PDB file of C-alpha atoms in Angstrom:
ATOM      1  CA  MET A   1    -147.776  58.658  54.371  1.00  0.00           C
ATOM      2  CA  THR A   2    -151.371  59.726  54.937  1.00  0.00           C
ATOM      3  CA  THR A   3    -152.398  62.295  57.496  1.00  0.00           C
ATOM      4  CA  THR A   4    -155.708  62.471  59.289  1.00  0.00           C
ATOM      5  CA  PRO A   5    -157.457  65.731  58.393  1.00  0.00           C
ATOM      6  CA  THR A   6    -158.056  68.068  61.304  1.00  0.00           C
ATOM      7  CA  PRO A   7    -161.793  68.289  62.017  1.00  0.00           C
ATOM      8  CA  GLU A   8    -163.441  71.666  61.546  1.00  0.00           C
ATOM      9  CA  PRO A   9    -164.188  73.571  64.772  1.00  0.00           C
ATOM     10  CA  ALA A  10    -167.770  73.300  65.978  1.00  0.00           C
ATOM     11  CA  ILE A  11    -167.728  77.076  66.498  1.00  0.00           C
ATOM     12  CA  ARG A  12    -165.453  79.495  64.644  1.00  0.00           C
ATOM     13  CA  VAL A  13    -165.427  83.216  65.417  1.00  0.00           C
ATOM     14  CA  GLN A  14    -163.333  85.668  63.380  1.00  0.00           C
ATOM     15  CA  GLY A  15    -163.069  89.383  64.155  1.00  0.00           C
ATOM     16  CA  ILE A  16    -166.597  89.895  65.502  1.00  0.00           C
ATOM     17  CA  THR A  17    -167.402  93.488  66.460  1.00  0.00           C
ATOM     18  CA  LYS A  18    -170.580  95.019  67.848  1.00  0.00           C
ATOM     19  CA  SER A  19    -171.474  98.464  69.095  1.00  0.00           C
ATOM     20  CA  PHE A  20    -174.648 100.139  70.280  1.00  0.00           C
ATOM     21  CA  ALA A  21    -174.534 103.808  69.294  1.00  0.00           C
ATOM     22  CA  ASP A  22    -171.233 105.026  70.768  1.00  0.00           C
ATOM     23  CA  LEU A  23    -170.807 102.015  73.074  1.00  0.00           C
ATOM     24  CA  TYR A  24    -168.357  99.435  71.693  1.00  0.00           C
ATOM     25  CA  VAL A  25    -169.279  96.057  73.209  1.00  0.00           C
ATOM     26  CA  LEU A  26    -167.200  93.644  71.110  1.00  0.00           C
ATOM     27  CA  ARG A  27    -163.892  94.638  69.547  1.00  0.00           C
ATOM     28  CA  GLY A  28    -162.662  91.997  67.122  1.00  0.00           C
ATOM     29  CA  VAL A  29    -163.389  88.766  69.015  1.00  0.00           C
ATOM     30  CA  THR A  30    -161.710  85.664  67.554  1.00  0.00           C
ATOM     31  CA  PHE A  31    -161.623  82.044  68.790  1.00  0.00           C
ATOM     32  CA  ASP A  32    -162.411  78.436  67.801  1.00  0.00           C
ATOM     33  CA  VAL A  33    -164.252  75.770  69.794  1.00  0.00           C
ATOM     34  CA  LYS A  34    -163.402  72.108  69.277  1.00  0.00           C
ATOM     35  CA  ALA A  35    -166.342  69.744  68.739  1.00  0.00           C
ATOM     36  CA  GLY A  36    -167.382  67.859  71.866  1.00  0.00           C
ATOM     37  CA  SER A  37    -165.507  70.192  74.210  1.00  0.00           C
ATOM     38  CA  ILE A  38    -166.486  72.650  76.930  1.00  0.00           C
ATOM     39  CA  PHE A  39    -165.325  76.176  76.115  1.00  0.00           C
ATOM     40  CA  ALA A  40    -165.685  78.799  78.841  1.00  0.00           C
ATOM     41  CA  LEU A  41    -166.018  82.467  78.008  1.00  0.00           C
ATOM     42  CA  LEU A  42    -164.943  84.087  81.266  1.00  0.00           C
ATOM     43  CA  GLY A  43    -165.553  87.730  81.992  1.00  0.00           C
ATOM     44  CA  SER A  44    -167.080  90.225  84.381  1.00  0.00           C
ATOM     45  CA  ASN A  45    -170.504  91.780  83.962  1.00  0.00           C
ATOM     46  CA  GLY A  46    -170.555  94.057  80.919  1.00  0.00           C
ATOM     47  CA  SER A  47    -167.611  92.378  79.194  1.00  0.00           C
ATOM     48  CA  GLY A  48    -169.762  91.378  76.191  1.00  0.00           C
ATOM     49  CA  LYS A  49    -170.399  87.683  76.916  1.00  0.00           C
ATOM     50  CA  THR A  50    -174.167  87.696  76.423  1.00  0.00           C
ATOM     51  CA  THR A  51    -173.934  89.937  73.356  1.00  0.00           C
ATOM     52  CA  LEU A  52    -171.569  87.445  71.727  1.00  0.00           C
ATOM     53  CA  VAL A  53    -173.855  84.512  72.548  1.00  0.00           C
ATOM     54  CA  ARG A  54    -176.809  86.374  71.048  1.00  0.00           C
ATOM     55  CA  ILE A  55    -174.795  86.951  67.866  1.00  0.00           C
ATOM     56  CA  LEU A  56    -173.720  83.309  67.592  1.00  0.00           C
ATOM     57  CA  SER A  57    -177.304  82.136  68.148  1.00  0.00           C
ATOM     58  CA  THR A  58    -178.530  84.527  65.376  1.00  0.00           C
ATOM     59  CA  LEU A  59    -180.586  86.692  67.749  1.00  0.00           C
ATOM     60  CA  LEU A  60    -178.375  89.691  66.966  1.00  0.00           C
ATOM     61  CA  ARG A  61    -176.301  90.696  63.950  1.00  0.00           C
ATOM     62  CA  ALA A  62    -172.614  91.548  64.234  1.00  0.00           C
ATOM     63  CA  ASP A  63    -171.349  94.827  62.801  1.00  0.00           C
ATOM     64  CA  THR A  64    -168.285  93.196  61.247  1.00  0.00           C
ATOM     65  CA  GLY A  65    -166.550  89.842  61.300  1.00  0.00           C
ATOM     66  CA  THR A  66    -167.691  86.301  60.539  1.00  0.00           C
ATOM     67  CA  ALA A  67    -168.668  83.240  62.510  1.00  0.00           C
ATOM     68  CA  SER A  68    -169.890  79.715  61.878  1.00  0.00           C
ATOM     69  CA  VAL A  69    -171.661  77.231  64.127  1.00  0.00           C
ATOM     70  CA  HIS A  70    -171.673  73.539  63.199  1.00  0.00           C
ATOM     71  CA  ASP A  71    -170.209  74.626  59.844  1.00  0.00           C
ATOM     72  CA  PHE A  72    -173.129  77.002  59.114  1.00  0.00           C
ATOM     73  CA  ASP A  73    -172.559  80.719  58.610  1.00  0.00           C
ATOM     74  CA  ILE A  74    -174.449  82.779  61.183  1.00  0.00           C
ATOM     75  CA  ALA A  75    -175.192  85.558  58.682  1.00  0.00           C
ATOM     76  CA  THR A  76    -176.255  83.601  55.595  1.00  0.00           C
ATOM     77  CA  GLN A  77    -177.502  80.296  57.070  1.00  0.00           C
ATOM     78  CA  ARG A  78    -179.432  81.485  60.088  1.00  0.00           C
ATOM     79  CA  GLY A  79    -182.100  78.779  59.847  1.00  0.00           C
ATOM     80  CA  GLU A  80    -179.540  75.976  59.735  1.00  0.00           C
ATOM     81  CA  VAL A  81    -177.675  77.491  62.683  1.00  0.00           C
ATOM     82  CA  ARG A  82    -180.856  77.613  64.765  1.00  0.00           C
ATOM     83  CA  GLU A  83    -181.602  73.969  63.979  1.00  0.00           C
ATOM     84  CA  SER A  84    -178.117  73.025  65.180  1.00  0.00           C
ATOM     85  CA  ILE A  85    -178.091  74.829  68.526  1.00  0.00           C
ATOM     86  CA  SER A  86    -179.851  75.254  71.795  1.00  0.00           C
ATOM     87  CA  LEU A  87    -179.633  78.336  74.000  1.00  0.00           C
ATOM     88  CA  THR A  88    -180.150  78.334  77.758  1.00  0.00           C
ATOM     89  CA  GLY A  89    -180.239  81.810  79.267  1.00  0.00           C
ATOM     90  CA  GLN A  90    -179.431  83.088  82.727  1.00  0.00           C
ATOM     91  CA  PHE A  91    -182.878  82.247  84.090  1.00  0.00           C
ATOM     92  CA  ALA A  92    -184.671  78.919  83.744  1.00  0.00           C
ATOM     93  CA  ALA A  93    -187.396  79.151  81.076  1.00  0.00           C
ATOM     94  CA  VAL A  94    -189.774  76.562  82.509  1.00  0.00           C
ATOM     95  CA  ASP A  95    -193.553  76.772  82.891  1.00  0.00           C
ATOM     96  CA  ASP A  96    -194.296  76.657  86.622  1.00  0.00           C
ATOM     97  CA  ILE A  97    -197.913  75.573  86.091  1.00  0.00           C
ATOM     98  CA  LEU A  98    -196.890  72.415  84.228  1.00  0.00           C
ATOM     99  CA  THR A  99    -195.160  69.404  85.703  1.00  0.00           C
ATOM    100  CA  GLY A 100    -191.583  68.666  84.766  1.00  0.00           C
ATOM    101  CA  ARG A 101    -192.728  65.936  82.389  1.00  0.00           C
ATOM    102  CA  GLU A 102    -195.380  68.175  80.815  1.00  0.00           C
ATOM    103  CA  ASN A 103    -192.733  70.854  80.137  1.00  0.00           C
ATOM    104  CA  LEU A 104    -190.644  68.317  78.232  1.00  0.00           C
ATOM    105  CA  VAL A 105    -193.597  66.863  76.334  1.00  0.00           C
ATOM    106  CA  LEU A 106    -194.690  70.357  75.287  1.00  0.00           C
ATOM    107  CA  ILE A 107    -191.297  71.186  73.774  1.00  0.00           C
ATOM    108  CA  ALA A 108    -191.112  67.811  72.002  1.00  0.00           C
ATOM    109  CA  ARG A 109    -194.530  68.432  70.447  1.00  0.00           C
ATOM    110  CA  LEU A 110    -193.579  71.948  69.400  1.00  0.00           C
ATOM    111  CA  ARG A 111    -190.584  70.426  67.608  1.00  0.00           C
ATOM    112  CA  HIS A 112    -192.947  67.944  65.910  1.00  0.00           C
ATOM    113  CA  LEU A 113    -191.042  64.935  67.266  1.00  0.00           C
ATOM    114  CA  LYS A 114    -192.458  61.444  67.450  1.00  0.00           C
ATOM    115  CA  ASN A 115    -193.143  59.821  70.842  1.00  0.00           C
ATOM    116  CA  PRO A 116    -192.896  62.982  72.978  1.00  0.00           C
ATOM    117  CA  GLY A 117    -193.772  61.026  76.123  1.00  0.00           C
ATOM    118  CA  THR A 118    -190.871  58.637  75.597  1.00  0.00           C
ATOM    119  CA  ILE A 119    -188.516  61.537  74.959  1.00  0.00           C
ATOM    120  CA  ALA A 120    -189.679  63.226  78.171  1.00  0.00           C
ATOM    121  CA  ASP A 121    -189.222  60.070  80.254  1.00  0.00           C
ATOM    122  CA  GLU A 122    -185.723  59.482  78.885  1.00  0.00           C
ATOM    123  CA  LEU A 123    -184.655  63.040  79.690  1.00  0.00           C
ATOM    124  CA  LEU A 124    -186.162  62.891  83.182  1.00  0.00           C
ATOM    125  CA  ALA A 125    -184.088  59.773  83.834  1.00  0.00           C
ATOM    126  CA  ARG A 126    -180.962  61.288  82.298  1.00  0.00           C
ATOM    127  CA  PHE A 127    -181.165  64.339  84.554  1.00  0.00           C
ATOM    128  CA  SER A 128    -182.235  62.451  87.715  1.00  0.00           C
ATOM    129  CA  LEU A 129    -185.707  64.024  87.703  1.00  0.00           C
ATOM    130  CA  THR A 130    -187.878  60.916  87.303  1.00  0.00           C
ATOM    131  CA  GLU A 131    -189.282  60.996  90.838  1.00  0.00           C
ATOM    132  CA  ALA A 132    -190.119  64.695  90.462  1.00  0.00           C
ATOM    133  CA  GLY A 133    -191.455  64.358  86.914  1.00  0.00           C
ATOM    134  CA  ASN A 134    -195.128  64.521  87.893  1.00  0.00           C
ATOM    135  CA  ARG A 135    -194.713  67.454  90.253  1.00  0.00           C
ATOM    136  CA  ARG A 136    -195.372  71.027  89.160  1.00  0.00           C
ATOM    137  CA  ALA A 137    -192.182  72.841  88.221  1.00  0.00           C
ATOM    138  CA  ALA A 138    -193.098  75.569  90.726  1.00  0.00           C
ATOM    139  CA  THR A 139    -192.182  73.120  93.519  1.00  0.00           C
ATOM    140  CA  TYR A 140    -188.681  72.473  92.139  1.00  0.00           C
ATOM    141  CA  SER A 141    -185.521  73.770  93.782  1.00  0.00           C
ATOM    142  CA  GLY A 142    -183.218  76.071  91.840  1.00  0.00           C
ATOM    143  CA  GLY A 143    -180.910  73.250  90.799  1.00  0.00           C
ATOM    144  CA  MET A 144    -183.809  71.068  89.652  1.00  0.00           C
ATOM    145  CA  ARG A 145    -185.299  73.912  87.623  1.00  0.00           C
ATOM    146  CA  ARG A 146    -181.982  74.535  85.912  1.00  0.00           C
ATOM    147  CA  ARG A 147    -181.544  70.822  85.145  1.00  0.00           C
ATOM    148  CA  LEU A 148    -185.063  70.720  83.711  1.00  0.00           C
ATOM    149  CA  ASP A 149    -184.305  73.827  81.648  1.00  0.00           C
ATOM    150  CA  ILE A 150    -181.170  72.218  80.197  1.00  0.00           C
ATOM    151  CA  ALA A 151    -183.096  68.989  79.531  1.00  0.00           C
ATOM    152  CA  MET A 152    -185.716  70.980  77.599  1.00  0.00           C
ATOM    153  CA  SER A 153    -182.973  72.606  75.539  1.00  0.00           C
ATOM    154  CA  LEU A 154    -181.617  69.190  74.508  1.00  0.00           C
ATOM    155  CA  ILE A 155    -184.837  67.975  72.919  1.00  0.00           C
ATOM    156  CA  GLY A 156    -184.000  67.253  69.296  1.00  0.00           C
ATOM    157  CA  ASN A 157    -180.349  66.478  70.139  1.00  0.00           C
ATOM    158  CA  PRO A 158    -178.683  69.754  69.042  1.00  0.00           C
ATOM    159  CA  PRO A 159    -174.925  69.263  68.536  1.00  0.00           C
ATOM    160  CA  VAL A 160    -174.087  72.683  70.045  1.00  0.00           C
ATOM    161  CA  ILE A 161    -175.469  74.230  73.220  1.00  0.00           C
ATOM    162  CA  PHE A 162    -174.923  77.737  74.586  1.00  0.00           C
ATOM    163  CA  LEU A 163    -175.177  78.084  78.366  1.00  0.00           C
ATOM    164  CA  ASP A 164    -175.256  81.746  79.352  1.00  0.00           C
ATOM    165  CA  GLU A 165    -174.255  81.956  83.040  1.00  0.00           C
ATOM    166  CA  PRO A 166    -176.200  78.789  83.937  1.00  0.00           C
ATOM    167  CA  THR A 167    -175.502  78.840  87.694  1.00  0.00           C
ATOM    168  CA  THR A 168    -176.354  82.470  88.443  1.00  0.00           C
ATOM    169  CA  GLY A 169    -178.278  82.635  91.719  1.00  0.00           C
ATOM    170  CA  LEU A 170    -177.956  78.934  92.563  1.00  0.00           C
ATOM    171  CA  ASP A 171    -176.869  77.600  95.953  1.00  0.00           C
ATOM    172  CA  PRO A 172    -173.579  75.646  96.230  1.00  0.00           C
ATOM    173  CA  GLN A 173    -175.096  72.172  95.960  1.00  0.00           C
ATOM    174  CA  ALA A 174    -177.274  73.155  92.987  1.00  0.00           C
ATOM    175  CA  ARG A 175    -174.198  74.551  91.231  1.00  0.00           C
ATOM    176  CA  ILE A 176    -172.433  71.208  91.593  1.00  0.00           C
ATOM    177  CA  GLU A 177    -175.473  69.422  90.132  1.00  0.00           C
ATOM    178  CA  VAL A 178    -175.410  71.718  87.090  1.00  0.00           C
ATOM    179  CA  TRP A 179    -171.658  71.188  86.702  1.00  0.00           C
ATOM    180  CA  GLN A 180    -172.217  67.425  86.610  1.00  0.00           C
ATOM    181  CA  THR A 181    -174.883  67.908  83.951  1.00  0.00           C
ATOM    182  CA  VAL A 182    -172.562  70.022  81.787  1.00  0.00           C
ATOM    183  CA  ARG A 183    -169.806  67.403  82.033  1.00  0.00           C
ATOM    184  CA  GLN A 184    -172.262  64.704  80.945  1.00  0.00           C
ATOM    185  CA  LEU A 185    -173.217  66.771  77.897  1.00  0.00           C
ATOM    186  CA  ALA A 186    -169.612  66.978  76.715  1.00  0.00           C
ATOM    187  CA  GLN A 187    -169.022  63.300  77.436  1.00  0.00           C
ATOM    188  CA  GLY A 188    -171.964  62.547  75.155  1.00  0.00           C
ATOM    189  CA  GLY A 189    -170.385  64.550  72.312  1.00  0.00           C
ATOM    190  CA  THR A 190    -172.268  67.838  72.698  1.00  0.00           C
ATOM    191  CA  THR A 191    -170.212  71.011  72.170  1.00  0.00           C
ATOM    192  CA  VAL A 192    -170.773  73.431  75.063  1.00  0.00           C
ATOM    193  CA  LEU A 193    -170.013  77.147  75.010  1.00  0.00           C
ATOM    194  CA  LEU A 194    -170.369  78.355  78.581  1.00  0.00           C
ATOM    195  CA  THR A 195    -170.321  81.971  79.687  1.00  0.00           C
ATOM    196  CA  THR A 196    -169.527  82.646  83.316  1.00  0.00           C
ATOM    197  CA  GLN A 197    -168.186  85.249  85.703  1.00  0.00           C
ATOM    198  CA  TYR A 198    -167.234  82.599  88.265  1.00  0.00           C
ATOM    199  CA  LEU A 199    -163.550  81.646  88.214  1.00  0.00           C
ATOM    200  CA  ASP A 200    -164.094  78.287  89.923  1.00  0.00           C
ATOM    201  CA  GLU A 201    -166.780  77.348  87.391  1.00  0.00           C
ATOM    202  CA  ALA A 202    -164.435  77.867  84.463  1.00  0.00           C
ATOM    203  CA  GLU A 203    -161.663  76.053  86.314  1.00  0.00           C
ATOM    204  CA  GLN A 204    -163.865  73.053  87.126  1.00  0.00           C
ATOM    205  CA  LEU A 205    -165.548  72.611  83.741  1.00  0.00           C
ATOM    206  CA  ALA A 206    -163.671  74.040  80.794  1.00  0.00           C
ATOM    207  CA  ASP A 207    -161.321  72.315  78.384  1.00  0.00           C
ATOM    208  CA  ARG A 208    -160.329  75.791  77.199  1.00  0.00           C
ATOM    209  CA  ILE A 209    -160.927  79.210  78.721  1.00  0.00           C
ATOM    210  CA  ALA A 210    -161.073  82.537  76.892  1.00  0.00           C
ATOM    211  CA  ILE A 211    -160.936  85.657  79.053  1.00  0.00           C
ATOM    212  CA  LEU A 212    -163.131  88.398  77.602  1.00  0.00           C
ATOM    213  CA  HIS A 213    -162.324  91.869  78.892  1.00  0.00           C
ATOM    214  CA  ARG A 214    -163.847  95.097  77.567  1.00  0.00           C
ATOM    215  CA  GLY A 215    -164.963  93.353  74.403  1.00  0.00           C
ATOM    216  CA  THR A 216    -161.635  91.710  73.577  1.00  0.00           C
ATOM    217  CA  ILE A 217    -160.238  88.221  74.148  1.00  0.00           C
ATOM    218  CA  ILE A 218    -157.093  88.949  76.140  1.00  0.00           C
ATOM    219  CA  GLN A 219    -156.082  85.302  76.714  1.00  0.00           C
ATOM    220  CA  ASN A 220    -157.252  81.940  75.401  1.00  0.00           C
ATOM    221  CA  GLY A 221    -155.915  78.552  76.455  1.00  0.00           C
ATOM    222  CA  THR A 222    -156.198  75.542  78.695  1.00  0.00           C
ATOM    223  CA  LEU A 223    -156.127  76.032  82.452  1.00  0.00           C
ATOM    224  CA  ALA A 224    -152.529  74.779  82.528  1.00  0.00           C
ATOM    225  CA  GLU A 225    -151.516  77.204  79.776  1.00  0.00           C
ATOM    226  CA  LEU A 226    -153.130  80.141  81.572  1.00  0.00           C
ATOM    227  CA  LYS A 227    -151.415  79.246  84.844  1.00  0.00           C
ATOM    228  CA  GLN A 228    -148.060  79.305  83.083  1.00  0.00           C
ATOM    229  CA  LEU A 229    -148.566  83.027  82.449  1.00  0.00           C
ATOM    230  CA  LEU A 230    -147.733  83.674  86.108  1.00  0.00           C
ATOM    231  CA  PRO A 231    -144.359  83.100  87.810  1.00  0.00           C
ATOM    232  CA  SER A 232    -143.841  79.703  89.406  1.00  0.00           C
ATOM    233  CA  ALA A 233    -145.125  79.538  92.950  1.00  0.00           C
ATOM    234  CA  THR A 234    -142.843  79.037  95.934  1.00  0.00           C
ATOM    235  CA  VAL A 235    -143.476  75.600  97.398  1.00  0.00           C
ATOM    236  CA  GLU A 236    -144.136  75.579 101.135  1.00  0.00           C
ATOM    237  CA  TYR A 237    -145.661  72.996 103.422  1.00  0.00           C
ATOM    238  CA  VAL A 238    -149.114  74.079 104.512  1.00  0.00           C
ATOM    239  CA  GLU A 239    -151.543  71.859 106.365  1.00  0.00           C
ATOM    240  CA  LYS A 240    -154.666  71.562 104.194  1.00  0.00           C
ATOM    241  CA  GLN A 241    -157.785  72.857 105.869  1.00  0.00           C
ATOM    242  CA  PRO A 242    -161.290  71.906 104.694  1.00  0.00           C
ATOM    243  CA  SER A 243    -162.994  74.454 102.483  1.00  0.00           C
ATOM    244  CA  LEU A 244    -166.457  75.834 103.160  1.00  0.00           C
ATOM    245  CA  GLU A 245    -167.705  73.637 100.295  1.00  0.00           C
ATOM    246  CA  ASP A 246    -166.235  70.549 102.018  1.00  0.00           C
ATOM    247  CA  VAL A 247    -167.966  71.458 105.285  1.00  0.00           C
ATOM    248  CA  PHE A 248    -171.275  72.249 103.596  1.00  0.00           C
ATOM    249  CA  LEU A 249    -171.431  68.991 101.634  1.00  0.00           C
ATOM    250  CA  ALA A 250    -170.326  66.937 104.643  1.00  0.00           C
ATOM    251  CA  LEU A 251    -173.153  68.404 106.709  1.00  0.00           C
ATOM    252  CA  VAL A 252    -175.996  68.210 104.193  1.00  0.00           C
ATOM    253  CA  GLY A 253    -174.959  64.937 102.530  1.00  0.00           C
ATOM    254  CA  ASP A 254    -176.820  63.429  99.592  1.00  0.00           C
ATOM    255  CA  ASP A 255    -179.820  61.977 101.422  1.00  0.00           C
ATOM    256  CA  ASP A 256    -182.217  64.406  99.722  1.00  0.00           C
ATOM    257  CA  SER A 257    -181.315  64.750  96.055  1.00  0.00           C
ATOM    258  CA  ASP A 258    -184.247  67.092  95.436  1.00  0.00           C
ATOM    259  CA  HIS A 259    -183.301  69.206  98.492  1.00  0.00           C
ATOM    260  CA  THR A 260    -186.905  70.381  98.752  1.00  0.00           C
ATOM    261  CA  ASP A 261    -189.476  69.803 101.440  1.00  0.00           C
ATOM    262  CA  ASN A 262    -193.095  68.916 100.801  1.00  0.00           C
ATOM    263  CA  THR A 263    -193.947  72.531 100.113  1.00  0.00           C
ATOM    264  CA  GLY A 264    -191.249  72.876  97.505  1.00  0.00           C
ATOM    265  CA  ASP A 265    -189.217  75.329  99.578  1.00  0.00           C
ATOM    266  CA  SER A 266    -185.461  74.908  99.284  1.00  0.00           C
ATOM    267  CA  THR A 267    -183.787  73.504 102.409  1.00  0.00           C
ATOM    268  CA  THR A 268    -180.355  74.729 101.354  1.00  0.00           C
ATOM    269  CA  PRO A 269    -179.095  78.282 101.786  1.00  0.00           C
ATOM    270  CA  THR A 270    -180.427  80.687  99.181  1.00  0.00           C
ATOM    271  CA  GLY A 271    -179.826  84.292  98.312  1.00  0.00           C
ATOM    272  CA  LYS A 272    -176.067  83.997  98.785  1.00  0.00           C
ATOM    273  CA  ASP A 273    -173.455  84.723  96.180  1.00  0.00           C
ATOM    274  CA  PRO A 274    -172.134  81.214  95.357  1.00  0.00           C
ATOM    275  CA  ARG A 275    -168.623  82.360  94.871  1.00  0.00           C
TER     276      ARG A 275
END
């Protein structure tokens, strides 16, 4: 009887520690991420999420421990790791002076890829930005800018992408657009490591969730497994009331996918905590 070998994790982290002077940020972090899955690293501000992402993307060296990304060691094969990943930070790294299409073409040329215009047009279509492709990025709404930022990070088809709090500061509708984009990435086979402080974001997107608290993974599992940690709920009949999200989406609808006016100003609420 033959057995199918278990595929290697796309990301493997073993006992990673990191401190800055007397401040211990990571204390023996360990987890694996299955290829083609969405893995959420959930934690409050200061829990060590961004530090860990910087280590895995070779921007920072761990004090102790080992890790591999796409089967490349982050300490000894830094160049290969960087060729295998893309990193999208908390703020969209787009050039406001350029159009959306020009931003994509620029990155494709910097990566020395053939047919940068074709690559840009394909990504604009993939992320529903074709109609806005020839507009300056400065006129984009928050959700459009984030989608463009993620599109730029996918040039060259990296198998692993790190999204560090990708919906910070976005309005509710823009958050949903980014969520749809992240789901599409995983459906296409891309491995996504997502850091977030939003409980609903991890619940909506992640195949597995690791809770990082004070530099340590205190729980790691599927949403169903994590829910089993609590006592069973008492079942009572309660009439379901619409949520604020239901009301908001019912009122604004989908008749303006860009949700910008001619001046580029957002027509959806801004400046609110999306939680």
